[in-house]
Amino acid sequence: MELIDGKATAAKIKEEIAAEVEQIVANGGKRPHLAAILVGHDGGSETYVKNKVLACEKCGFKSTLLRFEDDITEEQLLAEVDKLNKDADVDGFIVQLPLPKHISEQKVIEAIDYRKDVDGFHPINVGRMAIGLPCYISATPKGILELLRRYNVPTSGKKCVILGRSNIVGKPMAQLMMQKQYGDSTVTVCHSRSENLKKECLEADIIIAAIGRPDFVTADMVKEGATVIDVGTTRVPDATKKNGFRLNGDVKFDEVAPKCSFITPVPGGVGPMTICMLMMNTLSAGKKEFYK
Ligand code: NAP
């Protein structure tokens, strides 16, 4: 069994990005610039944005954080998005989700210029991803592809079962694993209505679990030699931890790991790759790799 170390891989990728940025700047090019909009004071969002800004520093990017109180109107927020769309110095930007209830997230996502949409949530990027055109791929599925690639996990022609069909993980993951240029796998997607889910999993060479149900995937659902990617991150109470909780994956790691060829831990697997892939997308934005 080989443990897929997302933390070490993410650190290495950030070093690679930083080296490329210094090369670009040394050659007279522009330092990539990521902007982030944060609305309100949600604890989780504060932490995510803080970590994104820190990652920008590690990668040698310029970063700008724009903060607004949660009474900002939808119209005002859309005007801020428009400003960033028109700011030639900003290569890419994100609007940290979730937004307050009175603001339509979909409206905001669609207001972002798709050429600067480094989160890859705009329907143009989602559509281009689905038909295999160059585009920003959203961070979590992109990070999983990168882990599979860097660990040389065989995917072509393999049976891949994806648990979960959310717009941010399950659906894009299925699209990517199916495509010839990425996973090239035979893909099955299971969800809360799926019959024979255990049977599907038992036939899988690769299981990607993204359902948010702690310890859902048990050893009796996994075939010998399978690769298991655990996307789940659920906070469960844990008195032994300083903050009173631990992050629990969708996979019962201790009993599943011995059966696997490769497996990701939680934490330290898929999670650290997510911000790192935002950095990769920002580098692509700076290089105008996908769009002029
Ligand atoms: P989500 O939007 O809540 O969707 C969950 C999916 O799982 C749905 O498709 C649901 O089916 C399915 N599901 C729920 N219970 C099930 C069951 N008992 N059997 C089969 N399918 C079931 O979740 P998400 O946003 O994709 O997130 C999933 C997990 O990944 C969460 O723990 C989240 O915190 C984590 N996550 C981690 C990262 C990271 O960077 N590490 C990023 C994103 C998400 P229905 O469609 O039928 O309801």
XYZ file of C-alpha atoms and ligand atoms in Angstrom:
340
model
C 0.000 0.000 0.000
C 1.305 3.449 -0.920
C 0.066 6.489 0.955
C -0.676 9.435 -1.340
C 0.815 12.396 0.496
C -1.175 15.453 -0.551
C 0.628 17.733 1.861
C 4.096 16.955 0.492
C 2.841 17.028 -3.106
C 1.179 20.414 -2.600
C 4.359 21.838 -1.028
C 6.407 20.590 -3.976
C 3.986 22.050 -6.536
C 4.074 25.441 -4.783
C 7.884 25.384 -5.008
C 7.629 24.548 -8.725
C 5.184 27.421 -9.242
C 7.429 29.847 -7.311
C 10.426 28.857 -9.462
C 8.407 29.429 -12.636
C 7.153 32.803 -11.404
C 10.706 33.958 -10.680
C 11.689 32.866 -14.176
C 8.790 34.806 -15.692
C 9.685 37.928 -13.704
C 13.412 37.567 -14.524
C 12.445 37.486 -18.192
C 10.577 40.774 -17.798
C 7.115 39.206 -17.460
C 4.345 40.174 -15.067
C 4.003 38.669 -11.598
C 0.626 36.824 -11.477
C -1.958 38.663 -9.398
C -4.828 36.917 -7.578
C -7.599 38.922 -5.938
C -10.117 37.533 -3.454
C -13.433 38.958 -2.320
C -14.496 38.010 1.194
C -17.954 38.971 2.433
C -18.714 38.879 6.164
C -16.871 37.074 8.953
C -17.655 33.368 8.585
C -14.898 31.527 10.483
C -14.325 28.869 7.826
C -14.178 31.410 4.996
C -11.767 33.625 6.953
C -9.405 30.659 7.368
C -9.666 29.577 3.717
C -8.967 33.092 2.439
C -6.088 33.589 4.877
C -4.549 30.323 3.630
C -5.048 31.372 0.010
C -3.220 34.661 0.650
C -0.382 32.752 2.384
C -0.174 30.350 -0.554
C 0.095 33.334 -2.924
C 3.102 34.556 -0.933
C 4.721 31.102 -1.157
C 4.203 31.070 -4.922
C 5.529 34.601 -5.436
C 2.158 35.979 -6.587
C 0.780 39.396 -5.879
C -2.478 39.082 -3.914
C -5.242 41.501 -3.020
C -7.921 40.820 -0.437
C -11.114 42.852 -0.699
C -13.315 42.621 2.404
C -16.943 43.644 2.691
C -19.440 43.472 5.531
C -22.319 41.015 5.150
C -24.819 43.825 4.622
C -23.321 44.566 1.193
C -26.116 44.452 -1.399
C -26.079 42.113 -4.364
C -25.848 45.134 -6.662
C -22.815 46.517 -4.812
C -21.088 43.139 -4.885
C -21.757 42.748 -8.604
C -20.218 46.212 -9.108
C -17.090 45.057 -7.237
C -16.902 41.969 -9.453
C -17.183 44.208 -12.488
C -14.296 46.365 -11.238
C -12.076 43.290 -10.940
C -13.189 42.091 -14.382
C -11.954 45.405 -15.805
C -8.763 45.711 -13.714
C -5.970 44.848 -16.136
C -3.536 44.182 -13.286
C -5.711 41.393 -11.824
C -5.116 38.108 -13.670
C -7.630 36.034 -11.746
C -9.980 36.396 -8.801
C -12.309 34.472 -6.567
C -15.387 35.320 -4.562
C -15.208 33.216 -1.410
C -18.371 31.153 -0.887
C -20.779 30.903 0.849
C -22.303 34.363 0.428
C -25.015 35.829 2.672
C -28.515 34.550 1.873
C -29.694 37.807 0.237
C -27.071 37.451 -2.519
C -27.455 34.966 -5.369
C -24.219 32.983 -5.581
C -25.070 31.868 -9.091
C -25.561 35.455 -10.245
C -22.192 36.439 -8.780
C -20.409 33.430 -10.326
C -21.878 34.232 -13.727
C -20.849 37.894 -13.396
C -17.170 36.923 -13.162
C -15.301 37.213 -16.449
C -14.709 33.540 -17.286
C -11.170 34.442 -18.397
C -10.407 35.410 -14.761
C -12.503 32.674 -13.110
C -9.649 30.760 -11.453
C -12.144 28.837 -9.270
C -13.496 27.296 -12.491
C -17.129 27.699 -11.382
C -18.392 29.845 -14.285
C -20.659 27.854 -16.630
C -18.310 28.606 -19.547
C -15.413 26.941 -17.730
C -17.619 24.066 -16.546
C -18.898 23.566 -20.109
C -15.451 23.766 -21.669
C -14.172 21.267 -19.101
C -17.025 18.911 -19.986
C -16.073 18.889 -23.670
C -12.340 18.771 -23.055
C -11.385 22.326 -24.065
C -8.629 24.304 -22.304
C -10.126 26.034 -19.244
C -9.870 26.541 -15.501
C -10.763 23.254 -13.821
C -12.119 23.605 -10.297
C -9.590 22.973 -7.572
C -10.714 19.765 -5.874
C -11.144 17.584 -8.981
C -8.018 19.115 -10.517
C -6.074 18.279 -7.349
C -7.237 14.659 -7.458
C -6.152 14.330 -11.099
C -2.775 15.785 -10.179
C -2.332 13.291 -7.308
C -3.271 10.351 -9.546
C -0.834 11.576 -12.207
C 2.071 12.274 -9.865
C 1.718 8.895 -8.142
C 1.428 7.119 -11.527
C -1.851 5.512 -10.554
C -3.064 3.563 -13.602
C -6.439 5.009 -14.681
C -6.788 4.303 -18.408
C -9.409 1.626 -19.002
C -9.927 1.138 -15.266
C -13.282 1.088 -13.541
C -13.722 4.219 -11.443
C -16.608 4.611 -9.005
C -17.372 8.115 -7.795
C -19.492 8.464 -4.675
C -21.378 11.774 -4.745
C -22.735 13.959 -7.560
C -22.212 17.511 -6.290
C -21.412 20.291 -8.745
C -18.068 21.003 -7.081
C -16.709 17.468 -6.733
C -18.705 14.463 -7.961
C -19.921 15.758 -11.333
C -16.688 17.387 -12.546
C -14.699 14.407 -11.242
C -16.859 12.041 -13.304
C -16.413 14.198 -16.426
C -12.648 14.288 -15.985
C -12.142 10.627 -15.137
C -14.164 9.726 -18.232
C -12.206 11.893 -20.664
C -9.470 10.360 -22.764
C -6.980 13.155 -21.985
C -7.419 12.805 -18.203
C -8.657 9.635 -16.484
C -9.664 7.658 -19.582
C -11.575 5.405 -17.159
C -14.948 3.672 -17.213
C -16.925 5.777 -14.774
C -19.878 5.015 -12.520
C -21.414 7.705 -10.326
C -23.289 6.677 -7.171
C -25.441 8.883 -4.948
C -27.952 8.619 -2.159
C -30.500 6.901 -4.411
C -28.112 4.363 -5.921
C -29.022 0.726 -5.563
C -26.208 -1.822 -5.276
C -23.685 0.825 -4.222
C -21.599 -1.753 -2.377
C -21.503 -4.031 -5.438
C -20.410 -1.118 -7.637
C -17.609 -0.253 -5.193
C -16.432 -3.852 -4.987
C -15.885 -3.863 -8.762
C -13.965 -0.579 -8.745
C -10.247 -0.203 -9.448
C -10.526 3.390 -8.215
C -13.015 4.742 -5.671
C -13.360 8.489 -5.227
C -15.521 9.156 -2.178
C -17.108 12.619 -1.888
C -20.286 12.291 0.140
C -19.511 13.800 3.543
C -20.457 10.660 5.520
C -17.683 9.735 7.986
C -16.310 6.184 7.633
C -18.928 5.287 4.997
C -16.541 3.215 2.839
C -15.589 0.088 4.775
C -13.178 -2.764 3.966
C -15.976 -5.059 2.754
C -16.747 -2.518 -0.029
C -13.236 -2.375 -1.463
C -11.519 -4.910 -3.690
C -7.946 -5.964 -3.088
C -5.492 -3.610 -4.849
C -7.931 -0.753 -5.401
C -6.977 2.930 -5.234
C -9.110 4.938 -2.808
C -9.324 8.733 -2.874
C -11.076 10.207 0.142
C -12.493 13.698 -0.432
C -14.715 13.733 2.647
C -13.925 16.155 5.422
C -16.513 16.061 8.185
C -15.868 17.647 11.576
C -16.533 15.069 14.271
C -16.276 15.775 18.013
C -12.979 14.561 19.470
C -12.147 15.332 23.092
C -8.473 14.468 22.541
C -8.063 17.428 20.156
C -7.287 20.939 21.325
C -10.154 22.444 19.326
C -12.556 19.635 20.296
C -12.977 18.075 16.841
C -11.127 16.181 14.154
C -11.605 15.985 10.400
C -12.999 12.621 9.382
C -12.956 11.246 5.855
C -15.613 9.210 4.056
C -13.361 6.140 4.251
C -12.713 3.950 7.275
C -9.001 4.363 6.749
C -7.566 1.813 9.202
C -9.437 -1.151 7.776
C -9.494 -0.038 4.106
C -5.829 1.001 3.731
C -4.300 -2.524 3.978
C -6.366 -3.618 0.948
C -5.322 -0.688 -1.262
C -2.599 -0.070 -3.841
C -2.886 3.655 -3.112
C -4.935 5.617 -0.611
C -5.224 9.248 0.500
C -5.387 10.043 4.219
C -7.666 12.629 5.863
C -6.275 15.105 6.702
C -3.231 15.450 4.453
C -4.593 13.914 1.251
C -6.926 15.758 -1.107
C -7.382 18.795 1.180
C -3.930 20.415 0.831
C -4.136 20.065 -2.962
C -7.191 22.288 -3.236
C -5.554 25.671 -2.530
C -2.508 24.518 -4.459
C -4.638 23.999 -7.589
C -6.048 27.510 -7.195
C -2.423 28.633 -7.349
C -1.871 26.542 -10.496
C -4.923 28.173 -12.085
C -3.612 31.610 -11.097
C -0.288 30.843 -12.752
C -2.212 29.820 -15.886
C -4.176 33.086 -15.664
C -0.961 35.091 -15.365
C 0.449 33.288 -18.410
C -2.836 33.732 -20.307
C -2.560 30.009 -20.931
C -6.225 29.346 -21.708
C -7.632 32.720 -22.768
C -6.056 35.871 -24.216
P -22.582 17.586 -1.139
O -22.848 18.741 -2.038
O -23.135 17.554 0.235
O -23.025 16.260 -1.904
C -22.961 15.015 -1.288
C -23.219 13.952 -2.314
O -23.106 12.713 -1.660
C -24.609 14.035 -2.925
O -24.538 13.733 -4.295
C -25.381 12.940 -2.166
O -26.385 12.309 -2.933
C -24.281 11.938 -1.881
N -24.591 11.158 -0.696
C -24.893 11.604 0.545
N -25.114 10.579 1.370
C -24.957 9.442 0.647
C -25.062 8.055 0.935
N -25.369 7.634 2.147
N -24.818 7.204 -0.062
C -24.505 7.625 -1.299
N -24.389 8.917 -1.635
C -24.618 9.822 -0.664
O -21.037 17.317 -0.956
P -19.703 17.956 -1.580
O -19.757 19.416 -1.497
O -19.346 17.297 -2.858
O -18.688 17.426 -0.466
C -18.555 16.068 -0.149
C -17.519 15.902 0.938
O -16.264 16.365 0.447
C -17.787 16.744 2.192
O -17.304 16.050 3.310
C -16.956 17.992 1.964
O -16.577 18.622 3.170
C -15.774 17.402 1.264
N -15.031 18.328 0.401
C -13.694 18.390 0.574
C -12.939 19.192 -0.227
C -11.448 19.224 -0.058
O -10.780 20.078 -0.542
N -10.882 18.255 0.616
C -13.533 19.992 -1.211
C -14.911 19.889 -1.380
C -15.656 19.051 -0.576
P -27.707 13.070 -3.485
O -27.228 13.882 -4.643
O -28.597 11.975 -3.870
O -28.187 13.916 -2.342
